[in-house]
mmCIF file with all atom_site columns, C-alpha atoms in Angstrom:
data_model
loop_
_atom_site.group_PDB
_atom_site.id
_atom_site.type_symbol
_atom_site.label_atom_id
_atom_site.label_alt_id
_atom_site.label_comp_id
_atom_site.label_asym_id
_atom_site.label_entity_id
_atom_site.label_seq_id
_atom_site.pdbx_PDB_ins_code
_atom_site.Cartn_x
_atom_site.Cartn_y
_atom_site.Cartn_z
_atom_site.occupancy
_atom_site.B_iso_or_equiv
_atom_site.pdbx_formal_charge
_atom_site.auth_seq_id
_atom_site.auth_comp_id
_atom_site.auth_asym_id
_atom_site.auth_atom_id
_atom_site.pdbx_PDB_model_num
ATOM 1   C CA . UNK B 1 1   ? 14.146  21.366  17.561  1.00 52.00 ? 221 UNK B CA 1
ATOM 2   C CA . UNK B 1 2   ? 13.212  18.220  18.261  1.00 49.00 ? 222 UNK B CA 1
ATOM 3   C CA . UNK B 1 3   ? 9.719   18.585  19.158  1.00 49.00 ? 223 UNK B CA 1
ATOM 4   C CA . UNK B 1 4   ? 9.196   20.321  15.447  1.00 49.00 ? 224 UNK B CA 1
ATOM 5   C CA . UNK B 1 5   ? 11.045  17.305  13.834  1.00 49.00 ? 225 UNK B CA 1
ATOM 6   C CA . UNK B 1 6   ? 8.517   15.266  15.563  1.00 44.00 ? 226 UNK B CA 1
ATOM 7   C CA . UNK B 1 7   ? 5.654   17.019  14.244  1.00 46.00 ? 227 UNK B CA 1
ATOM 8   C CA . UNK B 1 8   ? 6.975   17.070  10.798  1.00 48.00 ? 228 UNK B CA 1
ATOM 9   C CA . UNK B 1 9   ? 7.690   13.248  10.383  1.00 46.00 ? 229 UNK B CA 1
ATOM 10  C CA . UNK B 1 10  ? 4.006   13.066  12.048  1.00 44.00 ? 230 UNK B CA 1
ATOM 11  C CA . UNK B 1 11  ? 2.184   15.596  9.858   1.00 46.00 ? 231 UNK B CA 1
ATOM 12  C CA . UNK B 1 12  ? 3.963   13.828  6.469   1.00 48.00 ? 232 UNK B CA 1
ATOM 13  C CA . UNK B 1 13  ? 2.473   10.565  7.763   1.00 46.00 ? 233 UNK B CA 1
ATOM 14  C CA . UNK B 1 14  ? -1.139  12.257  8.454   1.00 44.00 ? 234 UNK B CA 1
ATOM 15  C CA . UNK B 1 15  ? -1.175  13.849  4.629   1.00 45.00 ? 235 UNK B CA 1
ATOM 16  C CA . UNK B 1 16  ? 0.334   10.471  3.241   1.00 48.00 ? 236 UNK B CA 1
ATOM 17  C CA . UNK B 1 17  ? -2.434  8.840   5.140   1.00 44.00 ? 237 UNK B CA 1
ATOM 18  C CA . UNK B 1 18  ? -5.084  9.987   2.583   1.00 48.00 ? 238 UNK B CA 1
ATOM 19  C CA . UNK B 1 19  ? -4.418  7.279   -0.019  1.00 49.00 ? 239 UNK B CA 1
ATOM 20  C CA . UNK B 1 20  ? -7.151  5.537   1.506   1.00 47.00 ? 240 UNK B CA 1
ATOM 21  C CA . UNK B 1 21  ? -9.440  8.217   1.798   1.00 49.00 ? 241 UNK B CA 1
ATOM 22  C CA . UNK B 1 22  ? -10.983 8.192   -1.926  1.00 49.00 ? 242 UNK B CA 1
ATOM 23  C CA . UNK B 1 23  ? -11.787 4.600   -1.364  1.00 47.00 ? 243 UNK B CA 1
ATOM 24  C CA . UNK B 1 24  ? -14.279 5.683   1.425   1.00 46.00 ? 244 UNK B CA 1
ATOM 25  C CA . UNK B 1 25  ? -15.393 8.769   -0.322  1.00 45.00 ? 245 UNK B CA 1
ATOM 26  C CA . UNK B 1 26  ? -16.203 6.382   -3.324  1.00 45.00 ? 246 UNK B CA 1
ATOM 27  C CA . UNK B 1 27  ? -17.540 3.275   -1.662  1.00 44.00 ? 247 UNK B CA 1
ATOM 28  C CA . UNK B 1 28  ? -19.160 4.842   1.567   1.00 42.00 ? 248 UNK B CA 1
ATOM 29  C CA . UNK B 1 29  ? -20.817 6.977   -0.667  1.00 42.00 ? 249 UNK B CA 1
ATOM 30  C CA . UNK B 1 30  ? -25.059 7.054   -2.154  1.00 39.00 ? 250 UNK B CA 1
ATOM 31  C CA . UNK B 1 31  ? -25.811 3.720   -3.740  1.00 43.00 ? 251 UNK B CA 1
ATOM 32  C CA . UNK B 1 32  ? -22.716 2.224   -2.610  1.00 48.00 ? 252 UNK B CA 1
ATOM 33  C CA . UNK B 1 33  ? -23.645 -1.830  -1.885  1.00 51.00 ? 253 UNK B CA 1
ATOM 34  C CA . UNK B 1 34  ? -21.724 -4.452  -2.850  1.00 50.00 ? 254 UNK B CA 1
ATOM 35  C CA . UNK B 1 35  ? -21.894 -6.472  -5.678  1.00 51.00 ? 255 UNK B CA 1
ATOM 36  C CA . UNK B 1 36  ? -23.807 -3.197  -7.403  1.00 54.00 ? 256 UNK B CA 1
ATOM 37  C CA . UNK B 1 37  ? -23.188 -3.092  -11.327 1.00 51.00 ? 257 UNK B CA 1
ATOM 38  C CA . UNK B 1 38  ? -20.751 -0.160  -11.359 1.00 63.00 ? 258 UNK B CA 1
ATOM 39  C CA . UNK B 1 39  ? -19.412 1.367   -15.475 1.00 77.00 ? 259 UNK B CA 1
ATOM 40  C CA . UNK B 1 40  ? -16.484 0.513   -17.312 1.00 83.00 ? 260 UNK B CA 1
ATOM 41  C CA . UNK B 1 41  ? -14.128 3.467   -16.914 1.00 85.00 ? 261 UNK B CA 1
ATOM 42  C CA . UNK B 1 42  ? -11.192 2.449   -19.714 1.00 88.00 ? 262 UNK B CA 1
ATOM 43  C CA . UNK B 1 43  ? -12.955 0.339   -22.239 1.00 86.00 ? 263 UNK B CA 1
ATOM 44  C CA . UNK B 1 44  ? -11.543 -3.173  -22.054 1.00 87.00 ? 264 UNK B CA 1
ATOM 45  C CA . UNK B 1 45  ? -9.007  -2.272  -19.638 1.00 91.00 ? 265 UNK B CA 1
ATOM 46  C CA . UNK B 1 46  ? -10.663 -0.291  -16.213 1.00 90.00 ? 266 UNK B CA 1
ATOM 47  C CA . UNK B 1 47  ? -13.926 -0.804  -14.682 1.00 90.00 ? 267 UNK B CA 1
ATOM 48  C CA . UNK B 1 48  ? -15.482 -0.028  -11.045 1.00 89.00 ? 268 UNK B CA 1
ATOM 49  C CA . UNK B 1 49  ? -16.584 -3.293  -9.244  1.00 86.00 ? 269 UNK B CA 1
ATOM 50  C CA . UNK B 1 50  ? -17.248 -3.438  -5.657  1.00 88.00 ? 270 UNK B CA 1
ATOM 51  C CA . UNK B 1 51  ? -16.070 -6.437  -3.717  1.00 89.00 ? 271 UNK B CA 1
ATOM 52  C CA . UNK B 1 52  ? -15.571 -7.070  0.024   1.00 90.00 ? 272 UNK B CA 1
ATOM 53  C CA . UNK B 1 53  ? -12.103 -8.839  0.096   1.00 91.00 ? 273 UNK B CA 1
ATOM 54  C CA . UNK B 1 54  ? -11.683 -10.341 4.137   1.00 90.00 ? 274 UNK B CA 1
ATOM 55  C CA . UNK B 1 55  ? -8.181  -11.573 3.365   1.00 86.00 ? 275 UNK B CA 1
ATOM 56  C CA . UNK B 1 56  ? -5.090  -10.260 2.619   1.00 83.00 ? 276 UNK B CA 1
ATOM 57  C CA . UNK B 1 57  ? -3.378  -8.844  -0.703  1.00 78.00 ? 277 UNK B CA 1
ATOM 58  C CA . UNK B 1 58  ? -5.155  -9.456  -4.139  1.00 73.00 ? 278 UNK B CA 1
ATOM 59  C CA . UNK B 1 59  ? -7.630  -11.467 -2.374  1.00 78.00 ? 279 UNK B CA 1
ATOM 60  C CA . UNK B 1 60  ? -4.991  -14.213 -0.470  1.00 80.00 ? 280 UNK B CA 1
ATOM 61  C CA . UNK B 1 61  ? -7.296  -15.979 2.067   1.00 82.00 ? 281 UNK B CA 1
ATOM 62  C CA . UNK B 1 62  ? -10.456 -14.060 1.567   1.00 83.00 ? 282 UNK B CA 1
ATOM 63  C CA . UNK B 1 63  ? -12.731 -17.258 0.795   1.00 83.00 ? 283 UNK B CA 1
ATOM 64  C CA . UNK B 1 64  ? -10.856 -18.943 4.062   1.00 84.00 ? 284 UNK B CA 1
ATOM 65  C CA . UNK B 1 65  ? -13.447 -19.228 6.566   1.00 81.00 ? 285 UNK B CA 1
ATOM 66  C CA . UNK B 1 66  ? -10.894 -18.859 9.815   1.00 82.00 ? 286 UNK B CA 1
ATOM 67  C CA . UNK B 1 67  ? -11.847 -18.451 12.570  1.00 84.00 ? 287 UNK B CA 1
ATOM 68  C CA . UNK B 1 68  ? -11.352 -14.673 13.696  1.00 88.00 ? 288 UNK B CA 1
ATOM 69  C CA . UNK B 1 69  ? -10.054 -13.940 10.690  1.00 87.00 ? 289 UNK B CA 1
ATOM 70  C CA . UNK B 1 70  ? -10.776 -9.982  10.826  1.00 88.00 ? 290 UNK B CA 1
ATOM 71  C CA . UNK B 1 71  ? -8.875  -10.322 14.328  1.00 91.00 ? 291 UNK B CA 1
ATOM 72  C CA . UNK B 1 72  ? -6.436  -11.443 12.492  1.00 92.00 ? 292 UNK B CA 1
ATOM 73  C CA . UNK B 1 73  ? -5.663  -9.220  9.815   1.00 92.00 ? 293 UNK B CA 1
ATOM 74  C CA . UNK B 1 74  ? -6.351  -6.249  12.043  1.00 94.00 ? 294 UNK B CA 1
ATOM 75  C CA . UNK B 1 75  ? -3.624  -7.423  14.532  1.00 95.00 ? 295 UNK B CA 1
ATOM 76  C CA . UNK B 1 76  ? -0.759  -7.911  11.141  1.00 93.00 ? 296 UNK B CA 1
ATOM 77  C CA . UNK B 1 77  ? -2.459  -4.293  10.272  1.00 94.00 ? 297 UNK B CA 1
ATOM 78  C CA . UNK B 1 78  ? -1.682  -2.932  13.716  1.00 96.00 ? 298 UNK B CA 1
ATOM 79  C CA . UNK B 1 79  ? 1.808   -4.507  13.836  1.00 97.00 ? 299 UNK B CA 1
ATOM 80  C CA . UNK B 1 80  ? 2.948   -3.730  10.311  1.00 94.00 ? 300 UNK B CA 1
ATOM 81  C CA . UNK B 1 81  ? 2.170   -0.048  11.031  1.00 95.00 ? 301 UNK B CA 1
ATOM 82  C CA . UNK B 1 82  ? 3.921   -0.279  13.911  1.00 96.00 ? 302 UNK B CA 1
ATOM 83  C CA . UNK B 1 83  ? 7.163   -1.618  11.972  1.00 95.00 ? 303 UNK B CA 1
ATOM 84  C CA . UNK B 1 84  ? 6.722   0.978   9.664   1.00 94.00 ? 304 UNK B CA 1
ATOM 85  C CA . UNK B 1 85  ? 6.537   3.809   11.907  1.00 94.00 ? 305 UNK B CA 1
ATOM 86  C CA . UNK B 1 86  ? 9.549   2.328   13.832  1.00 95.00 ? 306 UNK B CA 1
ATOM 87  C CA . UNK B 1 87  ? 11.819  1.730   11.004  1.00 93.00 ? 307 UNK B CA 1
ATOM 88  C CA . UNK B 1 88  ? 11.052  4.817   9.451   1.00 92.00 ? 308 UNK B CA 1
ATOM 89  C CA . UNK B 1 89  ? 11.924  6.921   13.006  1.00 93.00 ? 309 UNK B CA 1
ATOM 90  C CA . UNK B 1 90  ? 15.170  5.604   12.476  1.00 93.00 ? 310 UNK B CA 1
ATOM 91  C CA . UNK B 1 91  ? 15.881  6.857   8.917   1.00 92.00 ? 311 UNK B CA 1
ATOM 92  C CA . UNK B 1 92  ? 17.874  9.926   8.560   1.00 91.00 ? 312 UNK B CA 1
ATOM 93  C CA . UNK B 1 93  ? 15.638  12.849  7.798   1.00 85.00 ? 313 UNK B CA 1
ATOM 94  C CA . UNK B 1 94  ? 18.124  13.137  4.995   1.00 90.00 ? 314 UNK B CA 1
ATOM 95  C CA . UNK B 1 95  ? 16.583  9.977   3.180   1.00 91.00 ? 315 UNK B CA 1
ATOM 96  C CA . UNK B 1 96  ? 13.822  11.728  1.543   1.00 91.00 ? 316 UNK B CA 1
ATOM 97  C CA . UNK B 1 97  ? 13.439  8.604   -1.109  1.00 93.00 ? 317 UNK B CA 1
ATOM 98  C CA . UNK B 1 98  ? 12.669  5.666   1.740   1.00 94.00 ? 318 UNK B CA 1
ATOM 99  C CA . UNK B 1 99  ? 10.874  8.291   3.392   1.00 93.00 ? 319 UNK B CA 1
ATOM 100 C CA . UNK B 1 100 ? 7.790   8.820   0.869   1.00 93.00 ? 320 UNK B CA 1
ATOM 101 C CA . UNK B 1 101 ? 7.992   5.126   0.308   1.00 95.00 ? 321 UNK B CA 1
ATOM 102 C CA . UNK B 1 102 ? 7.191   4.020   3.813   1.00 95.00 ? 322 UNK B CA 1
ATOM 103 C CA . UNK B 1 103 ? 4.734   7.097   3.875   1.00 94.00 ? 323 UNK B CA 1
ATOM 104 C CA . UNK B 1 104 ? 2.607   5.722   0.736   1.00 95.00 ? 324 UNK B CA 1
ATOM 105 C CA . UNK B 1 105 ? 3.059   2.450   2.540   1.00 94.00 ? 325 UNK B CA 1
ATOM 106 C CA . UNK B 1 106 ? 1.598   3.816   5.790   1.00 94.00 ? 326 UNK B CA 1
ATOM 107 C CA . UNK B 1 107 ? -0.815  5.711   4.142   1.00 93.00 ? 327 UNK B CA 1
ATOM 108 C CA . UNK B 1 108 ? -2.478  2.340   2.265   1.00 93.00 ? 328 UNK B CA 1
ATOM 109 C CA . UNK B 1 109 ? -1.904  -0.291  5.283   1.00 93.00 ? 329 UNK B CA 1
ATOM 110 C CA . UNK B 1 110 ? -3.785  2.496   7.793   1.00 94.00 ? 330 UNK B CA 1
ATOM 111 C CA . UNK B 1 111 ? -6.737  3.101   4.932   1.00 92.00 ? 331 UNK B CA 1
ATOM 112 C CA . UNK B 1 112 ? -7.347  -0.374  4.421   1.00 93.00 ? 332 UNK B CA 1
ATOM 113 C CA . UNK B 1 113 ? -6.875  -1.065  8.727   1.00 95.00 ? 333 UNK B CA 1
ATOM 114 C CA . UNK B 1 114 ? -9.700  1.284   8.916   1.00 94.00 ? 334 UNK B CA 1
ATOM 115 C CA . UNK B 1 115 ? -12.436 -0.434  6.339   1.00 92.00 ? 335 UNK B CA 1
ATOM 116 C CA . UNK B 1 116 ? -11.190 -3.660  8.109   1.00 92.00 ? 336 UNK B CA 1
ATOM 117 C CA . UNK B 1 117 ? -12.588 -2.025  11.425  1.00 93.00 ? 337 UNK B CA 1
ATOM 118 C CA . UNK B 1 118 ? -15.809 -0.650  10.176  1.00 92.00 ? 338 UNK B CA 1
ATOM 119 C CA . UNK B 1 119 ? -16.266 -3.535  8.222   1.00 90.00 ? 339 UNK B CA 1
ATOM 120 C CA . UNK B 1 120 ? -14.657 -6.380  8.988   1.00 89.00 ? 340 UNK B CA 1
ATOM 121 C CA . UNK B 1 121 ? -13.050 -6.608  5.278   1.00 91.00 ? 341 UNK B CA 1
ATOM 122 C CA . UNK B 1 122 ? -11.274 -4.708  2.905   1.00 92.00 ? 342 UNK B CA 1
ATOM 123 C CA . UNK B 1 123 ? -13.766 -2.857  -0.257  1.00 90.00 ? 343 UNK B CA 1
ATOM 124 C CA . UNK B 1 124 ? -12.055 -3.016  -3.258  1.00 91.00 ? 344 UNK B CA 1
ATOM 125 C CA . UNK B 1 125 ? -13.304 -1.320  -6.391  1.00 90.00 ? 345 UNK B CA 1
ATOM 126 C CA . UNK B 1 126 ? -10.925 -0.966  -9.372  1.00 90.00 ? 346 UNK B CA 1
ATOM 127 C CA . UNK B 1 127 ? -11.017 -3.692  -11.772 1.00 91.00 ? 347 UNK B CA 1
ATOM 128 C CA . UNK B 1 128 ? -8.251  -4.015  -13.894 1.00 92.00 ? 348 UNK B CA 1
ATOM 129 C CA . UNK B 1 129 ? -8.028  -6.389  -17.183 1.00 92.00 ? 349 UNK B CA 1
ATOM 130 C CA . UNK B 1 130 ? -6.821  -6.663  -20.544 1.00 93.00 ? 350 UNK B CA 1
ATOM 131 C CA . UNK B 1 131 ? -9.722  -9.262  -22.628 1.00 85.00 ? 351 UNK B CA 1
ATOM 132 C CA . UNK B 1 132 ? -10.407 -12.214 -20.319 1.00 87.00 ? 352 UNK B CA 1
ATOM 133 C CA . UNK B 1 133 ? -7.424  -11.467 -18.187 1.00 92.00 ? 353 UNK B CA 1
ATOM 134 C CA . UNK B 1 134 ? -8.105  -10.043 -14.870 1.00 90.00 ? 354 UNK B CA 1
ATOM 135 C CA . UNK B 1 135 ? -5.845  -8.291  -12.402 1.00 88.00 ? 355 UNK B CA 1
ATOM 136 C CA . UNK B 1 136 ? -7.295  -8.881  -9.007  1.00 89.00 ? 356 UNK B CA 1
ATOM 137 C CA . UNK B 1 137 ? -10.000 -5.818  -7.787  1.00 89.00 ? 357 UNK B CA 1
ATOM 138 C CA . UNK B 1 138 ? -7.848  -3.611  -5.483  1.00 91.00 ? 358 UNK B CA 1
ATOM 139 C CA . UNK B 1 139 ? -8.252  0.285   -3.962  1.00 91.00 ? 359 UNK B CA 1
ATOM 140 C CA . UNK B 1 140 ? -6.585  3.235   -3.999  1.00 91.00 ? 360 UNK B CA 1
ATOM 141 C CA . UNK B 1 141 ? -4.810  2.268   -0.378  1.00 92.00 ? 361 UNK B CA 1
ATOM 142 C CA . UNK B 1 142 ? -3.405  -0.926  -2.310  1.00 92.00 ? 362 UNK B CA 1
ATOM 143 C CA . UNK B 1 143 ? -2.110  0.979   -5.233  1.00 92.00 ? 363 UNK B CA 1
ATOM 144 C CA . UNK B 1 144 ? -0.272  3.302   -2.171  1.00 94.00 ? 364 UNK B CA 1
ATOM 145 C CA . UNK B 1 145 ? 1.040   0.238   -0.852  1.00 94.00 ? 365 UNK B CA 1
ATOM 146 C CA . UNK B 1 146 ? 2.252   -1.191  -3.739  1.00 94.00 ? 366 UNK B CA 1
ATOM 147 C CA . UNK B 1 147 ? 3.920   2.520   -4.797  1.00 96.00 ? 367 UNK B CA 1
ATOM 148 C CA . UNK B 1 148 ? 5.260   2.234   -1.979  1.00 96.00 ? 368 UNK B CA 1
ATOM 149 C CA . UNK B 1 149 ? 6.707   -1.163  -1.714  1.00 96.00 ? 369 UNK B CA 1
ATOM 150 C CA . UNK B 1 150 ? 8.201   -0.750  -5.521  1.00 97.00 ? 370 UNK B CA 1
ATOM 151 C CA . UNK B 1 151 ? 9.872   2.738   -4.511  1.00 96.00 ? 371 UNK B CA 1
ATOM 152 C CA . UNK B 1 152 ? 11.378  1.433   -1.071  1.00 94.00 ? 372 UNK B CA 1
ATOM 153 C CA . UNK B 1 153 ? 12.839  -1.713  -3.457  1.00 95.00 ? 373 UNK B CA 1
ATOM 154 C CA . UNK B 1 154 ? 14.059  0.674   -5.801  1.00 95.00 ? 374 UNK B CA 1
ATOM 155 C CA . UNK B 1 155 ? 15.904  2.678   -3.229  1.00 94.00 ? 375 UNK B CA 1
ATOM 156 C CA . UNK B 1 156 ? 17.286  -0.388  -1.367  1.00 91.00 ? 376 UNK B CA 1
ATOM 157 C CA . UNK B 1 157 ? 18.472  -2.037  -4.801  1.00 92.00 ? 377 UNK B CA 1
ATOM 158 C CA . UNK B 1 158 ? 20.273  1.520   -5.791  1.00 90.00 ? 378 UNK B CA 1
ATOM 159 C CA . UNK B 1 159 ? 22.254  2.309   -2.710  1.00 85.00 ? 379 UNK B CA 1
ATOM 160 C CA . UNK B 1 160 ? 22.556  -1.720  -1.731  1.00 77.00 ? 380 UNK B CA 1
ATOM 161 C CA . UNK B 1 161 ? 26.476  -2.782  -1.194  1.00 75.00 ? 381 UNK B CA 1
ATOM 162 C CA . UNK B 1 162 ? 26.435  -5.400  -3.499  1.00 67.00 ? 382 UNK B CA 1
ATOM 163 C CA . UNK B 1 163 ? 25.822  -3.257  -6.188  1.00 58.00 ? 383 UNK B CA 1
ATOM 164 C CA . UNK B 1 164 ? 28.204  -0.408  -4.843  1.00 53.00 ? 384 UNK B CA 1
ATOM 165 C CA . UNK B 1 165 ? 30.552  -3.598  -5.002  1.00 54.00 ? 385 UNK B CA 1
ATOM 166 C CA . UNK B 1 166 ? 29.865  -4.568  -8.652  1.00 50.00 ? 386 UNK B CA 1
ATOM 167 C CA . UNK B 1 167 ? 30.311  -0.758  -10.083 1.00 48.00 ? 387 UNK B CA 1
ATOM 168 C CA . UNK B 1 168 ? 33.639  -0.462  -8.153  1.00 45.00 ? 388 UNK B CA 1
ATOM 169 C CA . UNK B 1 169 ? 35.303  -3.368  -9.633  1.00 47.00 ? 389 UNK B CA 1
ATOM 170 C CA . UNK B 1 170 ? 33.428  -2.549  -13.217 1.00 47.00 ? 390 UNK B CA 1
ATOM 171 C CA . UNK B 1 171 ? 35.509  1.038   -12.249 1.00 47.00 ? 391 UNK B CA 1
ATOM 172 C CA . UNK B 1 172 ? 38.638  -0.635  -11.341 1.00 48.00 ? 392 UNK B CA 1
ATOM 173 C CA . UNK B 1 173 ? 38.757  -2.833  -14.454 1.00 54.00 ? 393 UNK B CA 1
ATOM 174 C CA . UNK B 1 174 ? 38.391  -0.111  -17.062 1.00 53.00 ? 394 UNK B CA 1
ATOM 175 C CA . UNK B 1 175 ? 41.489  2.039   -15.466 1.00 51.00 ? 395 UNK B CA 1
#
């Protein structure tokens, strides 16, 4: 029983993994340099533009000239997958919810660990604006991530004691 448990919770992980996989199959692609004019998807509002992002999140630190900086951010990869895979063994199985969350997380942090391997940086490619305004250019394993992240919040703000605490005295008060 427990060796099939095992392979479940590692076989979610492996399919959740692919997040990051469109990102190679779009960028490591024919014609696929950097910097290459690339069409507007959504007019005004979505357009493909290829940048190599060496730092972390929405671009944080990637004009820093550090010293081993792809070290760096391959070491916080490595260790924040290893959090994540650790904190996620010790969820019930029953927690289906925090589950998928940390998977989509997984899934982006180990897609963007491996272009920061090949590559030494991150390729982002989706361009995001409304007029002038610009989101920073991010990939499909950041949009996992930040699925992820916004699910896992969710779940902790629903089921968090504080708020169990608030609606049982909200309870209390209307009997």
């Amino acid at each position: 029983a427990a060796e099939a448990s095992a392979r479940a919770w590692v076989g979610s992980r492996v399919v959740v993994a692919l997040p990051g996989e469109p990102d190679r199959l779009r960028i490591h692609g024919p014609g696929a340099d950097v910097g290459e004019a690339e069409p507007e998807i959504v007019s005004g509002l979505l357009s493909l533009s290829r940048v190599r992002n060496r730092g972390a999140a929405f671009g944080i630190l990637a004009d820093a000239a550090l010293p081993y900086q792809a070290a760096f951010f391959v070491t916080l990869s490595l260790v924040a997958l290893g959090a994540i895979v650790l904190y996620a063994r010790r969820l019930p199985a029953t927690a289906i919810l925090p589950q998928a969350a940390l998977a989509f997380i997984l899934g982006g942090a180990f897609g963007n660990l491996i272009d920061r391997v090949r590559q030494g940086a991150v390729t982002d490619f989706l361009e995001v604006y409304v007029g002038t305004h610009h989101w920073p250019t991010f990939n499909v394993a950041d949009s996992g991530i930040t699925v992820g992240v916004l699910i896992l919040a969710w779940d902790i703000w629903k089921h968090s004691p504080e708020k169990d605490d608030v609606n049982t005295t909200a309870i209390r008060k209307q009997a």
